[in-house]
GROMACS .gro file of C-alpha atoms in nm:
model
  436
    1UNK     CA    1  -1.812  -3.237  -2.412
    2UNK     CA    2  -1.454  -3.060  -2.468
    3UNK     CA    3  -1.237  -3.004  -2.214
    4UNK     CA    4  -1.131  -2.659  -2.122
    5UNK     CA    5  -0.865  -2.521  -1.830
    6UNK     CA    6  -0.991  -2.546  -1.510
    7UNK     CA    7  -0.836  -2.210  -1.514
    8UNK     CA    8  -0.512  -2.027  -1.526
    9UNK     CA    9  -0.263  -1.916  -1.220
   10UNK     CA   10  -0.068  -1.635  -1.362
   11UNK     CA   11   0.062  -1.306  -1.201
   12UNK     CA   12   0.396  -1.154  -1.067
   13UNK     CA   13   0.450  -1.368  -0.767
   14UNK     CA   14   0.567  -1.647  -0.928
   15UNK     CA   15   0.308  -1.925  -0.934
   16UNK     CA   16   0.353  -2.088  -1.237
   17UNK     CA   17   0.058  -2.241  -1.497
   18UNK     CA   18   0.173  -2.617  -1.528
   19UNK     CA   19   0.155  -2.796  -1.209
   20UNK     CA   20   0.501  -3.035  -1.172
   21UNK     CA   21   0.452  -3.387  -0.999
   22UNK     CA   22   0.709  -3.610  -0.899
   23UNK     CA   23   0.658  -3.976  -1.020
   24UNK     CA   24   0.265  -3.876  -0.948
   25UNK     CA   25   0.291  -3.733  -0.636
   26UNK     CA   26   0.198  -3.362  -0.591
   27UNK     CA   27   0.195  -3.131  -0.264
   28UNK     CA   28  -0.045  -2.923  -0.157
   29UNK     CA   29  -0.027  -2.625   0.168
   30UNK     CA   30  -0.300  -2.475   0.298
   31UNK     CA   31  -0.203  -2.126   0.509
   32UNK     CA   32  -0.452  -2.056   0.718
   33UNK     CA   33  -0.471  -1.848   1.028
   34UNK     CA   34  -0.520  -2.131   1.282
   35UNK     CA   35  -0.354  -2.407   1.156
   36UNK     CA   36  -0.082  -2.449   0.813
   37UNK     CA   37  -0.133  -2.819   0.701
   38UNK     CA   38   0.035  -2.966   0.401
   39UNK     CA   39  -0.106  -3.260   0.238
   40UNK     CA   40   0.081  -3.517   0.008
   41UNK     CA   41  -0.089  -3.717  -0.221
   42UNK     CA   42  -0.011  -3.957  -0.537
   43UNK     CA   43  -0.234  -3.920  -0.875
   44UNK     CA   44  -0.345  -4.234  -0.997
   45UNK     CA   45  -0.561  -4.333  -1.320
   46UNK     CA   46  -0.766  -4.085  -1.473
   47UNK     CA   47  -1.150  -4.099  -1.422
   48UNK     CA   48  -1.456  -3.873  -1.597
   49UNK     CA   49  -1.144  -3.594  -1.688
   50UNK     CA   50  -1.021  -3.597  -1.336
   51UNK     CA   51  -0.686  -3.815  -1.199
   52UNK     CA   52  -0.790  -3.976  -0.854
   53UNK     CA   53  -0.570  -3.897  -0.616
   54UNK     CA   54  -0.474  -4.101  -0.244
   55UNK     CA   55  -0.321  -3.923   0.045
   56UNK     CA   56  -0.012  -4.063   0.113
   57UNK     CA   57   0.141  -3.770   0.388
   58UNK     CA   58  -0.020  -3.577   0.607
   59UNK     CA   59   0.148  -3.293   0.837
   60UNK     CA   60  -0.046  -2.989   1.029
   61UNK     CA   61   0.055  -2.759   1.285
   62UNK     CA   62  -0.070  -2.469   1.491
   63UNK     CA   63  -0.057  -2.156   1.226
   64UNK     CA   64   0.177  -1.897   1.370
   65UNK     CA   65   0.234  -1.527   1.225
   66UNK     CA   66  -0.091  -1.525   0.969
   67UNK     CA   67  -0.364  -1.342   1.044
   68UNK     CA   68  -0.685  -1.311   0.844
   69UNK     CA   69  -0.484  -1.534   0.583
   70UNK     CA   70  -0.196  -1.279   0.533
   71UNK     CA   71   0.137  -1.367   0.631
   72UNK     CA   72   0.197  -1.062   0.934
   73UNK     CA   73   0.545  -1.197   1.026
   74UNK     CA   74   0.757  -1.403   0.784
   75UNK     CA   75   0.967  -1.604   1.047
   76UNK     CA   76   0.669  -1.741   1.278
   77UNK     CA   77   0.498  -1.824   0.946
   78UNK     CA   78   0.814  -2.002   0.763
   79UNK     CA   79   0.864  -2.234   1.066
   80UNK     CA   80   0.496  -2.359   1.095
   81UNK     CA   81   0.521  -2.445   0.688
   82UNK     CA   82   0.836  -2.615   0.762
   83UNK     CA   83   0.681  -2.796   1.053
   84UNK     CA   84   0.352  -2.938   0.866
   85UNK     CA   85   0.550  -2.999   0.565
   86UNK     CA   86   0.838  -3.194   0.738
   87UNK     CA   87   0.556  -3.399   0.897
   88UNK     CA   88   0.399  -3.501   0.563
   89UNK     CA   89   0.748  -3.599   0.397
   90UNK     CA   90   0.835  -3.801   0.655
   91UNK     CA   91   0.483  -3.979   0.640
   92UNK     CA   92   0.515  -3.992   0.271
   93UNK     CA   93   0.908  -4.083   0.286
   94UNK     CA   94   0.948  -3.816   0.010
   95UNK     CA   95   1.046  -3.459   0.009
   96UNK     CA   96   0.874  -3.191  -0.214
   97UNK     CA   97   0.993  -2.929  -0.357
   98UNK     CA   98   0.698  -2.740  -0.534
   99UNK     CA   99   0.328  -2.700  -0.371
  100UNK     CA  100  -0.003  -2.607  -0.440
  101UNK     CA  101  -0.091  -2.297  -0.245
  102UNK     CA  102  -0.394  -2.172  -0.120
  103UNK     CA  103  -0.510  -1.789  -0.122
  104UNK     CA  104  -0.699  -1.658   0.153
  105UNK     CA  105  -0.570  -1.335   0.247
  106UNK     CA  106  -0.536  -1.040   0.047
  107UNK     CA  107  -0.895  -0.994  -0.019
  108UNK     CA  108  -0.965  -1.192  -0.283
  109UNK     CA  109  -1.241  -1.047  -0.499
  110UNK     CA  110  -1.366  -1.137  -0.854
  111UNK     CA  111  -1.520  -0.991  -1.175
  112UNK     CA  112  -1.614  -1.103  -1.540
  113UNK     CA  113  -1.488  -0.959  -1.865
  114UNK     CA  114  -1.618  -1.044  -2.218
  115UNK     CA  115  -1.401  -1.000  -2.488
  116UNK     CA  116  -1.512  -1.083  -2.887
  117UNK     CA  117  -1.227  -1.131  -3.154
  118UNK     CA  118  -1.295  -1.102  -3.537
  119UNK     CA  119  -1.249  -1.462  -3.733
  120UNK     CA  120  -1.415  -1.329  -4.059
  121UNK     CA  121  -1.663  -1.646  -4.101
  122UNK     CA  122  -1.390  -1.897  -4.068
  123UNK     CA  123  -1.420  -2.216  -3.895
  124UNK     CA  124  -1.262  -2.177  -3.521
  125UNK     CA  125  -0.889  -2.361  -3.462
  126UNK     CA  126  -0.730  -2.338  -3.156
  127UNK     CA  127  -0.558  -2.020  -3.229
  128UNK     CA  128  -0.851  -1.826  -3.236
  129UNK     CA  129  -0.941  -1.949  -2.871
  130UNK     CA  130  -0.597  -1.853  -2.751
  131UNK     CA  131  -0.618  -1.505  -2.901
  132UNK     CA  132  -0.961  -1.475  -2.742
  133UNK     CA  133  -0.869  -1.603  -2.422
  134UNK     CA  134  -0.532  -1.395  -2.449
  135UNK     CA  135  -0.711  -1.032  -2.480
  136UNK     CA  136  -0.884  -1.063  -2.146
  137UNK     CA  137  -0.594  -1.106  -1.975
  138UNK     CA  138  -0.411  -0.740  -2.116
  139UNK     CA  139  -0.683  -0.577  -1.930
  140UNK     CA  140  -0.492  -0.533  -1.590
  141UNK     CA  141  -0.577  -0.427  -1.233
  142UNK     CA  142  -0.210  -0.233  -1.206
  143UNK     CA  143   0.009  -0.242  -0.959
  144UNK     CA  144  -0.160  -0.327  -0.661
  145UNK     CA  145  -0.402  -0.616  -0.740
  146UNK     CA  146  -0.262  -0.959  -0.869
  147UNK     CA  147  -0.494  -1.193  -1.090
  148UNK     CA  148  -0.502  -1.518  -0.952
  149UNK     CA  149  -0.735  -1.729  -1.169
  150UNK     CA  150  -0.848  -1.665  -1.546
  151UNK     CA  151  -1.151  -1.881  -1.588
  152UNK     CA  152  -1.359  -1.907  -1.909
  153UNK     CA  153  -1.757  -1.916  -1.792
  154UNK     CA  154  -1.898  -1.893  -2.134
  155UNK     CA  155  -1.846  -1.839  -2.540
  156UNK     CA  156  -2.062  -1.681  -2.787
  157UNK     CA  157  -2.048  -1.679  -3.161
  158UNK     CA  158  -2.177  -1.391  -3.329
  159UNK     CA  159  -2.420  -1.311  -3.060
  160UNK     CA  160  -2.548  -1.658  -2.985
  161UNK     CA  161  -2.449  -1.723  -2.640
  162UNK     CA  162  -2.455  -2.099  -2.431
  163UNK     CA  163  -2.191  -2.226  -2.639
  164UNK     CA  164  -1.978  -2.454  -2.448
  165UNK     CA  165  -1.724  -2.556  -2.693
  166UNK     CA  166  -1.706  -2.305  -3.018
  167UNK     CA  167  -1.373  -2.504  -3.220
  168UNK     CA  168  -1.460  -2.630  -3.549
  169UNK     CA  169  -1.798  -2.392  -3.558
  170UNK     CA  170  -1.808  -2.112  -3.787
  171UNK     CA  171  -1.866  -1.692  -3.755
  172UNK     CA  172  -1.754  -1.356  -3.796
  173UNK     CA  173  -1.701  -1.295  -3.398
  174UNK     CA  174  -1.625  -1.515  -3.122
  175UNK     CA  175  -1.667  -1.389  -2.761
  176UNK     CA  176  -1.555  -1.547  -2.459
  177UNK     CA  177  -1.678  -1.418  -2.078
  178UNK     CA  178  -1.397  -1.471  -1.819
  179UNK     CA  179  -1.423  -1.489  -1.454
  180UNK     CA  180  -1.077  -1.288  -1.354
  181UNK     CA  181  -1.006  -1.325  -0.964
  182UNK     CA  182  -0.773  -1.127  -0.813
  183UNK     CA  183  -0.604  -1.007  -0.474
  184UNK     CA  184  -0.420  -0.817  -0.319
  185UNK     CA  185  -0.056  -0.754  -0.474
  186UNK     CA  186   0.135  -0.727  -0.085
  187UNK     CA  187  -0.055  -1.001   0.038
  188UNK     CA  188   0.059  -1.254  -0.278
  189UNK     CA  189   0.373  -1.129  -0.229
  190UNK     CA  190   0.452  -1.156   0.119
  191UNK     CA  191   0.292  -1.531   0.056
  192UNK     CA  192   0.506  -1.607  -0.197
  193UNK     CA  193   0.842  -1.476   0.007
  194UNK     CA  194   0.727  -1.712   0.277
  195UNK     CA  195   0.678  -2.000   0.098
  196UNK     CA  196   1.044  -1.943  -0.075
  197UNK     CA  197   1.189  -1.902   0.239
  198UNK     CA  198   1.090  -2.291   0.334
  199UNK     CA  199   1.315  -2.346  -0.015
  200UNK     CA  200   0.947  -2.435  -0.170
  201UNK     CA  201   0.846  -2.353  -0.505
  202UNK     CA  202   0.490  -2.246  -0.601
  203UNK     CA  203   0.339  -2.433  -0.858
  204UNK     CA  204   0.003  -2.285  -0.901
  205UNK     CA  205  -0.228  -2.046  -0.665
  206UNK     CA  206  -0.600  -2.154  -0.567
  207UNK     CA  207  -0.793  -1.900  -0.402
  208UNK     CA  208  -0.975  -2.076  -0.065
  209UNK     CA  209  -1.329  -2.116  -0.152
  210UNK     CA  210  -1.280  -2.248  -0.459
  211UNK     CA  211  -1.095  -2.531  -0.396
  212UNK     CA  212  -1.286  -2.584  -0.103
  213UNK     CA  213  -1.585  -2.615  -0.352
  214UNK     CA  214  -1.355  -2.891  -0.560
  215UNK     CA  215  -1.361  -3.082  -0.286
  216UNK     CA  216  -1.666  -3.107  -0.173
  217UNK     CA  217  -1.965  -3.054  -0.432
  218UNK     CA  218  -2.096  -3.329  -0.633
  219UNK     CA  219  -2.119  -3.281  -1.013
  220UNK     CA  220  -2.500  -3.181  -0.994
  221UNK     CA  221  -2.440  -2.867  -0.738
  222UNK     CA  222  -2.160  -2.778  -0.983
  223UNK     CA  223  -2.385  -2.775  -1.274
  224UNK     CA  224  -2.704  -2.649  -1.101
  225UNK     CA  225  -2.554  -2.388  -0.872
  226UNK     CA  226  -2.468  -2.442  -0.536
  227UNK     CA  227  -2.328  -2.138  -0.252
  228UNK     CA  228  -1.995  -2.286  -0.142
  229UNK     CA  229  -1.913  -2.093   0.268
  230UNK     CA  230  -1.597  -2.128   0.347
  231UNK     CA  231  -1.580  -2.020   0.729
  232UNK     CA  232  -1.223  -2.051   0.847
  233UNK     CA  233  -1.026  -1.917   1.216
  234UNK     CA  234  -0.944  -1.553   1.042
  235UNK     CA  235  -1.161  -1.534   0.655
  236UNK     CA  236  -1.519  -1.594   0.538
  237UNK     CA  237  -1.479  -1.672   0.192
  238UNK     CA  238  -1.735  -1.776  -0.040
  239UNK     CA  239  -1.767  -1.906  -0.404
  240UNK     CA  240  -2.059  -1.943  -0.653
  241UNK     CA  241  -2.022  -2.242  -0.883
  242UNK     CA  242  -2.283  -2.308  -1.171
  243UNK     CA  243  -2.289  -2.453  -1.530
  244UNK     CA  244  -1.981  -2.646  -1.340
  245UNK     CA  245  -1.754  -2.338  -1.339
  246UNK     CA  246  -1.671  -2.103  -1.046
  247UNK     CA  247  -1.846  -1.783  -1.144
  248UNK     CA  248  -1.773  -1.565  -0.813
  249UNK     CA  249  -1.598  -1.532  -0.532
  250UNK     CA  250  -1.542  -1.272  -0.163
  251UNK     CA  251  -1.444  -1.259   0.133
  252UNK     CA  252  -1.504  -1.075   0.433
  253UNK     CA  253  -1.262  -1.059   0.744
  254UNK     CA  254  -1.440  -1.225   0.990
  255UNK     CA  255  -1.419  -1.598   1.089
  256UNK     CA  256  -1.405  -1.871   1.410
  257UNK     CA  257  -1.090  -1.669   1.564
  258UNK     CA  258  -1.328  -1.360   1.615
  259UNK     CA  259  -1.599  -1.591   1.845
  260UNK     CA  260  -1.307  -1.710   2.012
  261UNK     CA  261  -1.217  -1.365   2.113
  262UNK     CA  262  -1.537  -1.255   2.190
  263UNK     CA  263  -1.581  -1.541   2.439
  264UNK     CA  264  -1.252  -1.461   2.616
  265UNK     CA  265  -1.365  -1.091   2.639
  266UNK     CA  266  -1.670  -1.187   2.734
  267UNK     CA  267  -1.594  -1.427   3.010
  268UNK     CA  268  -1.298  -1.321   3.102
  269UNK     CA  269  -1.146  -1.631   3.055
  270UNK     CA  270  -0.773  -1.677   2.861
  271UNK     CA  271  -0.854  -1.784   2.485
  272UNK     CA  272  -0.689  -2.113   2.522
  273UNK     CA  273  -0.982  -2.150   2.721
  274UNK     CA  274  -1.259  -1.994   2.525
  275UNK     CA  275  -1.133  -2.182   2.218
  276UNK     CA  276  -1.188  -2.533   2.425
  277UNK     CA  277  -1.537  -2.419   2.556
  278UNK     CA  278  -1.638  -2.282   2.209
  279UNK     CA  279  -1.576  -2.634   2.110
  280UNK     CA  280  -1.722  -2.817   2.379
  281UNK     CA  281  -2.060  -2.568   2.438
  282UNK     CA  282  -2.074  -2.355   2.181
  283UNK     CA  283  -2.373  -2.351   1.985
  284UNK     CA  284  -2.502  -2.086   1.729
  285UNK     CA  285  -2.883  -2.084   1.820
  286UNK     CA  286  -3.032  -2.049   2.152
  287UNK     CA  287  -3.253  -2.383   2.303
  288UNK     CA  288  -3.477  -2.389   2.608
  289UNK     CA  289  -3.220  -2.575   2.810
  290UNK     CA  290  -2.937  -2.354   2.855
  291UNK     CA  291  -3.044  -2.198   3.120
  292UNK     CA  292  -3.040  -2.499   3.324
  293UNK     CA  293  -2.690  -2.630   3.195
  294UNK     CA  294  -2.362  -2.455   3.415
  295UNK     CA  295  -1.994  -2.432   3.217
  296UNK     CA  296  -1.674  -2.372   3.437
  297UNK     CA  297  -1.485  -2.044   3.351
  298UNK     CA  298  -1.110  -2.041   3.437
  299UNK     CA  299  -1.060  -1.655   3.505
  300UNK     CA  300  -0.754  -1.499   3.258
  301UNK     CA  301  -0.482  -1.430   3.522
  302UNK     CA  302  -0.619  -1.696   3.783
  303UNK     CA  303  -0.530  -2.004   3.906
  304UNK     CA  304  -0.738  -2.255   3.691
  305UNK     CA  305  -0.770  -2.514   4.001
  306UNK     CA  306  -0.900  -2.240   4.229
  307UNK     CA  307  -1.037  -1.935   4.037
  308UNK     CA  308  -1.315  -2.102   3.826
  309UNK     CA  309  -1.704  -1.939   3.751
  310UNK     CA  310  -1.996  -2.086   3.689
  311UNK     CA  311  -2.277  -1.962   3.405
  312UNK     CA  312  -2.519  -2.062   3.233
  313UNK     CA  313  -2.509  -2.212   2.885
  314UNK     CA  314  -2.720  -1.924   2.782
  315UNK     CA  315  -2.473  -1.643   2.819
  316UNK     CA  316  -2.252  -1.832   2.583
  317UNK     CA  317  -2.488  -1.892   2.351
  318UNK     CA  318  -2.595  -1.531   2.378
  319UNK     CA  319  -2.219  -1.415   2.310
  320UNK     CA  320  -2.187  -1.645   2.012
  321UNK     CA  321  -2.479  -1.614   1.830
  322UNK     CA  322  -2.471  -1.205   1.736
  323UNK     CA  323  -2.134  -1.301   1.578
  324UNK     CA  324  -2.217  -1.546   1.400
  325UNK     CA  325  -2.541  -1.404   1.238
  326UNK     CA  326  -2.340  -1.152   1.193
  327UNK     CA  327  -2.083  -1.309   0.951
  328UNK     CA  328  -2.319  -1.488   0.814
  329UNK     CA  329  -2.544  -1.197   0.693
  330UNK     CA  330  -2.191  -1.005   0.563
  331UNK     CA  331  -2.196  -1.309   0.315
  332UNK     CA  332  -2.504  -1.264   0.215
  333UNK     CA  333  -2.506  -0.901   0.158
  334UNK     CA  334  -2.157  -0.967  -0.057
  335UNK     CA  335  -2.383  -1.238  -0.312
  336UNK     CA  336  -2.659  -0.990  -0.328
  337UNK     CA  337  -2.427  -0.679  -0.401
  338UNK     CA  338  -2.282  -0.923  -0.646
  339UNK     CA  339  -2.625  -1.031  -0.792
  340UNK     CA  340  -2.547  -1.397  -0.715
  341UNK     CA  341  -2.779  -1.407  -0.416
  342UNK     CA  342  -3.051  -1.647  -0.710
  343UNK     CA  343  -2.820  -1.754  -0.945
  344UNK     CA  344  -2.646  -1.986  -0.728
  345UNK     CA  345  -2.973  -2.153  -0.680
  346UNK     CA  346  -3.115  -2.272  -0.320
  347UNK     CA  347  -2.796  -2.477  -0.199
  348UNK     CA  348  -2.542  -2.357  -0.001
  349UNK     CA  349  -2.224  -2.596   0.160
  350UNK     CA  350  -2.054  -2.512   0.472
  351UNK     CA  351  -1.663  -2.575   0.476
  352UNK     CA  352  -1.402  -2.514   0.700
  353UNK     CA  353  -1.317  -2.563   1.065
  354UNK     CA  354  -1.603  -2.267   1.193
  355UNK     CA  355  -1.892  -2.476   1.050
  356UNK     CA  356  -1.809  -2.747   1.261
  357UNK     CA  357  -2.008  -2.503   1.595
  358UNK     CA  358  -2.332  -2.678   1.705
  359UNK     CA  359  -2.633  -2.543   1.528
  360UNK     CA  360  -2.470  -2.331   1.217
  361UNK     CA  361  -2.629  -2.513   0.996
  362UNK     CA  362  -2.946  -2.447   1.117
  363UNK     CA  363  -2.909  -2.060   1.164
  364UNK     CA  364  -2.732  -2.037   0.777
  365UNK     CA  365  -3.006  -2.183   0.651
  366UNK     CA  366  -3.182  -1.901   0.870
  367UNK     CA  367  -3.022  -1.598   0.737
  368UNK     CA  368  -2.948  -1.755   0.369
  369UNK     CA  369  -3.275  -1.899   0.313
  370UNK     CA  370  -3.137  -2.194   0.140
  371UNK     CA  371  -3.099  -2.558   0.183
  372UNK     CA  372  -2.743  -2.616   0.357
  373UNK     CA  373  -2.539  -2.880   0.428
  374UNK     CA  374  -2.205  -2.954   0.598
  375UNK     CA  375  -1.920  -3.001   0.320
  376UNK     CA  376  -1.638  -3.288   0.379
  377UNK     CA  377  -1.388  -3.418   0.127
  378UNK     CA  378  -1.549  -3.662  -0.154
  379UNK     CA  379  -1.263  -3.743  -0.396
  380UNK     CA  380  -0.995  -3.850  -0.204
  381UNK     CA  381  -0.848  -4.187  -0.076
  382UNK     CA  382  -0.653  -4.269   0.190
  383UNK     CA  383  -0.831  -3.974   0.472
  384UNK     CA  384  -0.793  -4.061   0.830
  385UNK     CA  385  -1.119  -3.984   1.008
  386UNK     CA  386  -0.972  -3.692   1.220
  387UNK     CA  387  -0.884  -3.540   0.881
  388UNK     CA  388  -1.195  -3.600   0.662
  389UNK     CA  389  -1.386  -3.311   0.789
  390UNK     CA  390  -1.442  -2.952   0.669
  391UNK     CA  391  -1.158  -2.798   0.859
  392UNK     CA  392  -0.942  -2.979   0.555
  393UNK     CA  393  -1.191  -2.915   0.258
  394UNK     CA  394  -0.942  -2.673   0.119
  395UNK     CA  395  -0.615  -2.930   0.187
  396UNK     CA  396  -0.809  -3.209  -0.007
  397UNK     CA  397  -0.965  -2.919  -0.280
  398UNK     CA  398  -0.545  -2.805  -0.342
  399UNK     CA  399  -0.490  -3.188  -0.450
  400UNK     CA  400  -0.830  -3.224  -0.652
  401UNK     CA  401  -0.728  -2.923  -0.821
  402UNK     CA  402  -0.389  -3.043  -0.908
  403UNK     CA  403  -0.596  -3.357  -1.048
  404UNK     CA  404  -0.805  -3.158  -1.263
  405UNK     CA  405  -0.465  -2.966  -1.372
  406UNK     CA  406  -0.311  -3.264  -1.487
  407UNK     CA  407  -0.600  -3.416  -1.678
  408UNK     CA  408  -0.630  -3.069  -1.873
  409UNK     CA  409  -0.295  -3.038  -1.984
  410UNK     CA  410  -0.294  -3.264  -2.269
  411UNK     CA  411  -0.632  -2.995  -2.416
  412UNK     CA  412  -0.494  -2.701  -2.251
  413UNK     CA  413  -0.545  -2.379  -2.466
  414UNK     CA  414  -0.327  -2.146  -2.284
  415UNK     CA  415   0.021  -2.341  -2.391
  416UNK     CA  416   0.236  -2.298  -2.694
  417UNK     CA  417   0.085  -2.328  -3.043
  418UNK     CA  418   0.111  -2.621  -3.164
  419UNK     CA  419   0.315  -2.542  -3.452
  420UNK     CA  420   0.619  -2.488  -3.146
  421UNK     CA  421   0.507  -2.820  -3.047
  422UNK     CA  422   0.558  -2.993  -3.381
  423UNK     CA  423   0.869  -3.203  -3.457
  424UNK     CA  424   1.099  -3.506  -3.305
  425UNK     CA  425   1.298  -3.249  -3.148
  426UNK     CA  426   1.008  -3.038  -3.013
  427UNK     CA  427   0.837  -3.377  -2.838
  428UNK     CA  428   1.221  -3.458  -2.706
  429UNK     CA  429   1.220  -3.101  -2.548
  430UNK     CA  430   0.843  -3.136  -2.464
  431UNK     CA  431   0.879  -3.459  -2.299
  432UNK     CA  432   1.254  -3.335  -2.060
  433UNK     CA  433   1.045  -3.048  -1.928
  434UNK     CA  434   0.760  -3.274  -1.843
  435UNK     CA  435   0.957  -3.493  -1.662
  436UNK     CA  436   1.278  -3.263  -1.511
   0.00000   0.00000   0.00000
């Protein structure tokens, strides 16, 4: 089978559509609203259309000044990034100077357009792909959405759809169906000024879920469909990959942050210490036992040695759950709305750092009716154990993605013709840009 784009980053805020590395290594920075982390890793050999990749710096620090994945205050933001990158260079013994940039914020939504383009029974070059793959992107959002990714999902020639790779067939009309996601023009923006700010350049922007899904599915849940939840401190976000494309993607605005604040309020307890008993007692579905099992509340404003309650597991449980069924069925009623809710078959993966709550499994499997399963990173070398889990699916999904980039380019569709390409000179050119 051919090989097409993974897709296309394009848009006003400056990520670019060829992703730079440095003697193999590429960077990649996940913004998030609890924690920034910024991973470093070096592409090896190619394998099955993807480069390998091992980690080779790893840096990640408390997120400060994001909130629900928007940047809300540019300095607290810009000196987390510098802290988690400066932590990775220094592991690496390398500095960076472009990344690969998550999207979270900005709420990212997608839709698919079909466009056909006359080729008057001809066989199909290249340049007819480009021109087909070119007309879906003059249909713009305006002003104040930005389009993110440009992914082709499907072609068709002359009606007859399923075909995966139409060049050297022949037809009167070729039509091409292409997942456009976009978000929010302030949000990309405001992300973009940030990451300049740390004197960073963005190479290429990868909205959360699906590089989460990179990450973490196997080959068959690409192909067969498979639900990919990524449940983060401020964002639900969630992608539908079949046919091994990403065919949708939401979000909705609530996330592990919001239990956290509920438990404070609840308990009355400072959220330092809700976060900690969230992750020590929390669970998302109720069990005979908590009533007999007693967790220590500090009281917000209190001594902790002195001013300390006593309840009952229950009460947590019973302050956690509601939220969490609650997220849970948002996502659901954004696949349905989106008529994705059976496409994406009975499989659903949990990523992210809010999956990691005792019994979520369990209760998605509940609400979503599907089989579900906890998400880590597959594809990578060199992990530390206290980094392997799904609170850095999207870290290790920014680096697979920059894999996939890379073993594309040489097939890419969206680049010059190849009559701009031809030529001594032209390769000289070609091969300085590559490599400066």
């Amino acid at each position: 089978m051919a090989t097409f784009p993974s897709s296309r980053s394009i848009g006003k805020s400056g990520a670019k559509a060829r992703i730079r590395s440095r003697g193999g290594l590429v960077a990649a920075l996940d913004i998030g609203s609890t924690k920034i982390c910024c991973f470093i890793a070096r592409l090896d050999e190619q394998r099955g259309g993807q480069r390998l990749a091992r980690i080779v710096g790893i840096g990640h620090q408390a997120a400060r000044g994001v909130r629900s994945g928007a940047i809300v205050d540019l300095e607290a933001a810009e000196a987390s990034i510098r802290a988690a990158v400066s932590a990775a260079e220094q592991m690496a013994g390398t500095t960076v100077q472009g990344v690969i940039v998550n999207v979270s914020g900005g709420q990212p939504a997608s839709r698919t357009v079909g466009v056909e383009v006359s080729i008057a029974g001809q066989q199909i070059a290249d340049s007819d792909m480009r021109r087909a793959l070119g007309q879906t992107h003059q249909d713009d959002d305006g002003e104040e959405r930005e389009l993110i990714h440009s992914i082709p999902v499907g072609f068709s020639i002359d009606g007859s759809r399923g075909i995966r790779d139409p060049r050297g067939m022949f037809g009167d009309r070729l039509g091409v169906d292409m997942h456009l996601i976009t978000a929010q023009a302030s949000a990309i923006r405001n992300l973009a000024a940030c990451v300049a700010r740390c004197h960073l350049e963005i190479d290429a922007m990868v909205v959360s879920p699906y590089a989460a899904g990179l990450a973490c599915l196997v080959e068959d849940e690409m192909d067969l469909g498979a639900t990919v939840i990524d449940m983060g401190g401020g964002t639900t976000s969630v992608a539908v990959f079949f046919d091994g494309n990403v065919v949708f993607t939401d979000c909705v605005r609530v996330g592990g942050g919001h239990v956290t604040s509920d438990i404070a309020r609840g308990l009355s307890t400072p959220l330092a210490q809700a976060e900690r008993i969230k992750t020590l007692f929390g669970c998302a579905v109720a069990s005979p036992a908590d009533d007999r099992e007693a967790i220590e509340v500090p009281l917000v404003g209190e001594d902790e040695t002195s001013a300390v309650t006593q309840i009952p597991k229950s009460l947590l449980v019973g302050i956690i759950h509601p939220r969490v069924e609650e997220t849970l069925e948002l996502v659901r009623g954004r696949l349905e709305a989106g008529g994705f809710d059976k496409l994406a078959g009975r499989r659903a993966v949990l990523t992210g750092g809010a999956c990691q709550l005792a019994g979520m499994r369990d209760l998605a499997a509940r609400i979503l009716d599907k089989q579900v399963r906890i998400g880590r990173p597959l594809k990578l070398g060199g992990l530390a154990e206290a980094t392997s889990g799904p609170a850095f699916a999207t870290s290790a999904g920014l680096v697979g993605y920059a894999g996939r980039r890379e073993a594309d380019a040489g097939a890419s569709l969206f680049g010059p013709p190849p009559e701009q390409q031809a030529g001594f000179i032209g390769r000289i050119g070609e091969w300085f840009r590559a490599a400066f």
